């Protein structure tokens, strides 16, 4: 809107119209929060940057809500400030409708098959002396104990399922309050990466937003109790139902900026809430404290592609055919009795009793069931189901736990298993590499804790019992 400013020059009224505001700094200059020294300015810039990215990526929340609904018929709530609860509203579909969820069947089959493996990184030596071999053996025990302590394999199964549903699964590695390495599952809707920054899959900035209990946050950062007490209450989304709660939670945004080079001093890690910054430190690592698993990486972009995105059209068509078949059978495919008008037939005799006697005079009543569904519809339905399984490399026999007919010998069954495993070789490799990356992250965090506290202990399972492994800084 134009800004009108009246002025008086030599008795004349002059109107000055300003149609353009002063030039605003570019976002690259306005949002360089990692170079800002003042904590107050930095936390405001982080929140502005987070809000800007979140507002431009609302489509991610809508897509995630649809994918979660297609997998488990359950809505997905996010903490990005977008109303996703509408996906939980009652729909007009009958509760007794027939279902054939090939998306859930494919995902559960892949997760069940791939999560059977328990990848464990091994430290090896080459022409090493006794001390180095002993150290490698201790490291193997240490990493086995840490994977056991953080429940890495249970979390890995959940991350694999997230990757198949949403396209990307994620684990976050952090330092717990008891000076241990902690690992937790993070939904991709809680993470934010600028589209251009993550175009080639290697972003320099990452934002993690989540709801945290106010009391827990005050115990973690006791020196910032006053700021945390002033923080606004936060809810999963903006719907009215989300605010019907007794929980006292605040929105916490954790931001990272990687160093631009090994010698650069612009790496930063900061945690902010709506009332101010509650933590900040220089960040010198080359990677974010996250481990990602993508079901199917895209040619460009940071986020992967999941099974619901690939099978959405097929699943919708299967649902339509099932509804058509159900409605046709209910409408036409029921027995009907044709009685000639004027015949002496007692209608009460036409019932479901065994051995019932039906008396009539004149034309005999006729029982008929009209053909209701053409065979082509059944053939198309089966064809779509087979297409969905074949597209994901999950055979219908594999999904139902059956073996092909005639496959009786052990050698034939092993060959068949190898052929099926080749279809998931790329995903299996990414799944195994996830544990390698997780082990590196655990070791880095354990070293930091040992340097701060002077020691680090873990418990690892043995063949006969569990043992305590201590490492001193």
Tab-separated table of N, CA, C and O in Angstrom, residues 89-158:
chain	number	residue	atom	x	y	z
A	89	UNK	N	-10.619	-36.736	11.193
A	89	UNK	CA	-12.058	-36.552	11.218
A	89	UNK	C	-12.753	-37.788	10.655
A	89	UNK	O	-12.241	-38.470	9.768
A	90	UNK	N	-13.941	-38.119	11.177
A	90	UNK	CA	-14.650	-39.302	10.675
A	90	UNK	C	-14.952	-39.156	9.190
A	90	UNK	O	-15.361	-38.093	8.712
A	91	UNK	N	-14.749	-40.239	8.455
A	91	UNK	CA	-15.053	-40.207	7.040
A	91	UNK	C	-16.406	-40.849	6.790
A	91	UNK	O	-17.039	-41.413	7.680
A	92	UNK	N	-16.860	-40.771	5.558
A	92	UNK	CA	-18.172	-41.284	5.182
A	92	UNK	C	-18.140	-42.731	4.723
A	92	UNK	O	-19.156	-43.256	4.279
A	93	UNK	N	-16.993	-43.383	4.797
A	93	UNK	CA	-16.901	-44.768	4.375
A	93	UNK	C	-17.499	-45.677	5.434
A	93	UNK	O	-17.334	-45.443	6.631
A	94	UNK	N	-18.213	-46.713	5.017
A	94	UNK	CA	-18.795	-47.628	6.007
A	94	UNK	C	-17.710	-48.407	6.732
A	94	UNK	O	-16.673	-48.745	6.161
A	95	UNK	N	-17.982	-48.721	7.993
A	95	UNK	CA	-16.983	-49.425	8.787
A	95	UNK	C	-16.857	-50.881	8.355
A	95	UNK	O	-15.851	-51.524	8.648
A	96	UNK	N	-17.878	-51.414	7.674
A	96	UNK	CA	-17.830	-52.807	7.243
A	96	UNK	C	-17.367	-52.953	5.799
A	96	UNK	O	-17.616	-53.983	5.169
A	97	UNK	N	-16.698	-51.924	5.302
A	97	UNK	CA	-16.244	-51.996	3.915
A	97	UNK	C	-15.104	-53.003	3.797
A	97	UNK	O	-14.309	-53.174	4.742
A	98	UNK	N	-14.965	-53.685	2.677
A	98	UNK	CA	-13.842	-54.614	2.501
A	98	UNK	C	-12.542	-53.844	2.307
A	98	UNK	O	-12.527	-52.738	1.738
A	99	UNK	N	-11.463	-54.384	2.792
A	99	UNK	CA	-10.170	-53.717	2.695
A	99	UNK	C	-9.123	-54.682	2.159
A	99	UNK	O	-9.169	-55.886	2.410
A	100	UNK	N	-8.183	-54.120	1.434
A	100	UNK	CA	-6.999	-54.845	0.977
A	100	UNK	C	-5.869	-53.832	0.922
A	100	UNK	O	-5.639	-53.169	-0.093
A	101	UNK	N	-5.174	-53.654	2.045
A	101	UNK	CA	-4.144	-52.628	2.169
A	101	UNK	C	-2.814	-53.214	1.711
A	101	UNK	O	-2.050	-53.768	2.506
A	102	UNK	N	-2.536	-53.087	0.421
A	102	UNK	CA	-1.280	-53.613	-0.107
A	102	UNK	C	-0.100	-52.775	0.362
A	102	UNK	O	1.028	-53.262	0.446
A	103	UNK	N	-0.333	-51.496	0.667
A	103	UNK	CA	0.753	-50.644	1.158
A	103	UNK	C	1.253	-51.153	2.502
A	103	UNK	O	2.464	-51.328	2.700
A	104	UNK	N	0.347	-51.405	3.427
A	104	UNK	CA	0.754	-51.927	4.723
A	104	UNK	C	1.366	-53.317	4.591
A	104	UNK	O	2.336	-53.647	5.283
A	105	UNK	N	0.821	-54.131	3.707
A	105	UNK	CA	1.347	-55.479	3.512
A	105	UNK	C	2.781	-55.439	2.985
A	105	UNK	O	3.652	-56.169	3.469
A	106	UNK	N	3.040	-54.573	2.013
A	106	UNK	CA	4.396	-54.466	1.460
A	106	UNK	C	5.380	-53.945	2.503
A	106	UNK	O	6.495	-54.464	2.636
A	107	UNK	N	4.985	-52.911	3.248
A	107	UNK	CA	5.885	-52.318	4.234
A	107	UNK	C	6.190	-53.307	5.346
A	107	UNK	O	7.358	-53.491	5.731
A	108	UNK	N	5.172	-53.950	5.881
A	108	UNK	CA	5.399	-54.901	6.978
A	108	UNK	C	6.255	-56.075	6.525
A	108	UNK	O	7.083	-56.583	7.298
A	109	UNK	N	6.075	-56.514	5.276
A	109	UNK	CA	6.885	-57.627	4.773
A	109	UNK	C	8.348	-57.223	4.642
A	109	UNK	O	9.253	-57.971	5.039
A	110	UNK	N	8.604	-56.034	4.090
A	110	UNK	CA	9.985	-55.574	3.936
A	110	UNK	C	10.651	-55.348	5.288
A	110	UNK	O	11.807	-55.727	5.489
A	111	UNK	N	9.919	-54.748	6.223
A	111	UNK	CA	10.499	-54.502	7.547
A	111	UNK	C	10.784	-55.818	8.252
A	111	UNK	O	11.853	-56.000	8.862
A	112	UNK	N	9.857	-56.752	8.168
A	112	UNK	CA	10.068	-58.041	8.823
A	112	UNK	C	11.246	-58.793	8.219
A	112	UNK	O	11.989	-59.472	8.933
A	113	UNK	N	11.421	-58.663	6.921
A	113	UNK	CA	12.497	-59.389	6.261
A	113	UNK	C	13.862	-58.762	6.528
A	113	UNK	O	14.841	-59.464	6.841
A	114	UNK	N	13.960	-57.432	6.426
A	114	UNK	CA	15.256	-56.773	6.550
A	114	UNK	C	15.695	-56.624	8.003
A	114	UNK	O	16.893	-56.635	8.286
A	115	UNK	N	14.751	-56.475	8.916
A	115	UNK	CA	15.126	-56.270	10.314
A	115	UNK	C	15.572	-57.552	11.004
A	115	UNK	O	15.950	-57.508	12.186
A	116	UNK	N	15.515	-58.679	10.314
A	116	UNK	CA	16.038	-59.915	10.893
A	116	UNK	C	17.553	-59.847	11.083
A	116	UNK	O	18.098	-60.483	11.991
A	117	UNK	N	18.210	-59.088	10.213
A	117	UNK	CA	19.660	-58.924	10.340
A	117	UNK	C	19.968	-57.947	11.479
A	117	UNK	O	19.237	-56.978	11.710
A	118	UNK	N	21.050	-58.202	12.171
A	118	UNK	CA	21.518	-57.330	13.245
A	118	UNK	C	22.955	-56.907	12.939
A	118	UNK	O	23.912	-57.468	13.489
A	119	UNK	N	23.116	-55.924	12.048
A	119	UNK	CA	24.478	-55.511	11.669
A	119	UNK	C	25.246	-54.997	12.875
A	119	UNK	O	24.737	-54.216	13.677
A	120	UNK	N	26.501	-55.442	12.982
A	120	UNK	CA	27.363	-55.000	14.077
A	120	UNK	C	28.745	-54.674	13.520
A	120	UNK	O	29.441	-55.566	13.013
A	121	UNK	N	29.146	-53.411	13.541
A	121	UNK	CA	30.475	-53.050	13.032
A	121	UNK	C	31.575	-53.756	13.830
A	121	UNK	O	31.463	-53.963	15.039
A	122	UNK	N	32.639	-54.111	13.134
A	122	UNK	CA	33.761	-54.830	13.739
A	122	UNK	C	35.037	-54.045	13.475
A	122	UNK	O	35.294	-53.601	12.346
A	123	UNK	N	35.855	-53.868	14.509
A	123	UNK	CA	37.147	-53.198	14.388
A	123	UNK	C	38.209	-54.251	14.083
A	123	UNK	O	38.378	-55.214	14.842
A	124	UNK	N	38.913	-54.079	12.988
A	124	UNK	CA	39.945	-55.013	12.559
A	124	UNK	C	41.303	-54.318	12.546
A	124	UNK	O	41.388	-53.089	12.401
A	125	UNK	N	42.346	-55.106	12.680
A	125	UNK	CA	43.719	-54.581	12.648
A	125	UNK	C	44.485	-55.228	11.497
A	125	UNK	O	44.133	-56.310	11.016
A	126	UNK	N	45.546	-54.569	11.067
A	126	UNK	CA	46.386	-55.066	9.981
A	126	UNK	C	47.847	-54.975	10.428
A	126	UNK	O	48.386	-53.883	10.632
A	127	UNK	N	48.466	-56.145	10.606
A	127	UNK	CA	49.863	-56.209	11.069
A	127	UNK	C	50.056	-55.439	12.379
A	127	UNK	O	51.017	-54.679	12.545
A	128	UNK	N	49.110	-55.610	13.285
A	128	UNK	CA	49.165	-54.872	14.545
A	128	UNK	C	49.847	-55.702	15.620
A	128	UNK	O	49.916	-56.931	15.541
A	129	UNK	N	50.325	-55.019	16.652
A	129	UNK	CA	50.931	-55.706	17.777
A	129	UNK	C	49.850	-56.125	18.768
A	129	UNK	O	48.643	-55.913	18.563
A	130	UNK	N	50.291	-56.698	19.876
A	130	UNK	CA	49.346	-57.234	20.857
A	130	UNK	C	48.485	-56.124	21.467
A	130	UNK	O	47.277	-56.304	21.675
A	131	UNK	N	49.063	-54.967	21.731
A	131	UNK	CA	48.329	-53.872	22.341
A	131	UNK	C	47.220	-53.378	21.424
A	131	UNK	O	46.087	-53.128	21.880
A	132	UNK	N	47.521	-53.255	20.133
A	132	UNK	CA	46.508	-52.783	19.197
A	132	UNK	C	45.404	-53.815	18.998
A	132	UNK	O	44.220	-53.468	18.870
A	133	UNK	N	45.772	-55.096	18.983
A	133	UNK	CA	44.750	-56.135	18.842
A	133	UNK	C	43.843	-56.162	20.073
A	133	UNK	O	42.625	-56.346	19.954
A	134	UNK	N	44.438	-55.976	21.230
A	134	UNK	CA	43.633	-55.930	22.451
A	134	UNK	C	42.700	-54.728	22.445
A	134	UNK	O	41.527	-54.816	22.844
A	135	UNK	N	43.201	-53.586	21.957
A	135	UNK	CA	42.370	-52.390	21.865
A	135	UNK	C	41.208	-52.602	20.892
A	135	UNK	O	40.072	-52.189	21.170
A	136	UNK	N	41.483	-53.256	19.745
A	136	UNK	CA	40.417	-53.528	18.785
A	136	UNK	C	39.359	-54.446	19.394
A	136	UNK	O	38.152	-54.258	19.191
A	137	UNK	N	39.793	-55.429	20.163
A	137	UNK	CA	38.854	-56.335	20.822
A	137	UNK	C	37.998	-55.590	21.833
A	137	UNK	O	36.773	-55.833	21.942
A	138	UNK	N	38.606	-54.688	22.568
A	138	UNK	CA	37.851	-53.902	23.529
A	138	UNK	C	36.858	-52.967	22.836
A	138	UNK	O	35.744	-52.754	23.327
A	139	UNK	N	37.264	-52.409	21.700
A	139	UNK	CA	36.349	-51.551	20.944
A	139	UNK	C	35.153	-52.337	20.420
A	139	UNK	O	34.021	-51.832	20.397
A	140	UNK	N	35.387	-53.582	20.006
A	140	UNK	CA	34.268	-54.423	19.560
A	140	UNK	C	33.297	-54.673	20.705
A	140	UNK	O	32.065	-54.616	20.525
A	141	UNK	N	33.841	-54.938	21.885
A	141	UNK	CA	32.972	-55.135	23.045
A	141	UNK	C	32.246	-53.839	23.411
A	141	UNK	O	31.060	-53.850	23.777
A	142	UNK	N	32.955	-52.720	23.279
A	142	UNK	CA	32.353	-51.435	23.625
A	142	UNK	C	31.191	-51.100	22.705
A	142	UNK	O	30.101	-50.736	23.170
A	143	UNK	N	31.392	-51.226	21.404
A	143	UNK	CA	30.320	-50.840	20.480
A	143	UNK	C	29.159	-51.821	20.569
A	143	UNK	O	27.987	-51.436	20.421
A	144	UNK	N	29.435	-53.104	20.850
A	144	UNK	CA	28.340	-54.057	21.065
A	144	UNK	C	27.530	-53.676	22.294
A	144	UNK	O	26.298	-53.766	22.299
A	145	UNK	N	28.251	-53.249	23.342
A	145	UNK	CA	27.549	-52.826	24.547
A	145	UNK	C	26.717	-51.580	24.342
A	145	UNK	O	25.594	-51.475	24.855
A	146	UNK	N	27.229	-50.620	23.589
A	146	UNK	CA	26.477	-49.392	23.341
A	146	UNK	C	25.247	-49.647	22.475
A	146	UNK	O	24.178	-49.086	22.731
A	147	UNK	N	25.391	-50.470	21.439
A	147	UNK	CA	24.221	-50.803	20.620
A	147	UNK	C	23.176	-51.535	21.450
A	147	UNK	O	21.968	-51.364	21.242
A	148	UNK	N	23.641	-52.347	22.405
A	148	UNK	CA	22.710	-53.039	23.295
A	148	UNK	C	22.072	-52.067	24.279
A	148	UNK	O	20.875	-52.144	24.566
A	149	UNK	N	22.844	-51.126	24.787
A	149	UNK	CA	22.351	-50.201	25.801
A	149	UNK	C	21.321	-49.233	25.245
A	149	UNK	O	20.309	-48.934	25.895
A	150	UNK	N	21.549	-48.708	24.041
A	150	UNK	CA	20.630	-47.731	23.458
A	150	UNK	C	19.486	-48.390	22.701
A	150	UNK	O	18.654	-47.705	22.106
A	151	UNK	N	19.446	-49.732	22.698
A	151	UNK	CA	18.405	-50.484	21.990
A	151	UNK	C	18.392	-50.119	20.512
A	151	UNK	O	17.345	-49.775	19.943
A	152	UNK	N	19.553	-50.214	19.904
A	152	UNK	CA	19.705	-49.761	18.522
A	152	UNK	C	18.890	-50.601	17.548
A	152	UNK	O	18.343	-50.069	16.569
A	153	UNK	N	18.787	-51.898	17.786
A	153	UNK	CA	18.098	-52.749	16.824
A	153	UNK	C	16.582	-52.582	16.900
A	153	UNK	O	15.896	-52.678	15.877
A	154	UNK	N	16.052	-52.324	18.091
A	154	UNK	CA	14.625	-52.010	18.170
A	154	UNK	C	14.328	-50.675	17.497
A	154	UNK	O	13.325	-50.543	16.773
A	155	UNK	N	15.189	-49.688	17.731
A	155	UNK	CA	15.002	-48.395	17.072
A	155	UNK	C	15.211	-48.500	15.569
A	155	UNK	O	14.534	-47.825	14.787
A	156	UNK	N	16.156	-49.352	15.148
A	156	UNK	CA	16.394	-49.523	13.723
A	156	UNK	C	15.185	-50.066	13.002
A	156	UNK	O	14.905	-49.677	11.858
A	157	UNK	N	14.449	-50.960	13.634
A	157	UNK	CA	13.224	-51.478	13.016
A	157	UNK	C	12.193	-50.370	12.832
A	157	UNK	O	11.535	-50.285	11.791
A	158	UNK	N	12.046	-49.510	13.852
A	158	UNK	CA	11.111	-48.387	13.737
A	158	UNK	C	11.551	-47.401	12.660
A	158	UNK	O	10.722	-46.875	11.906
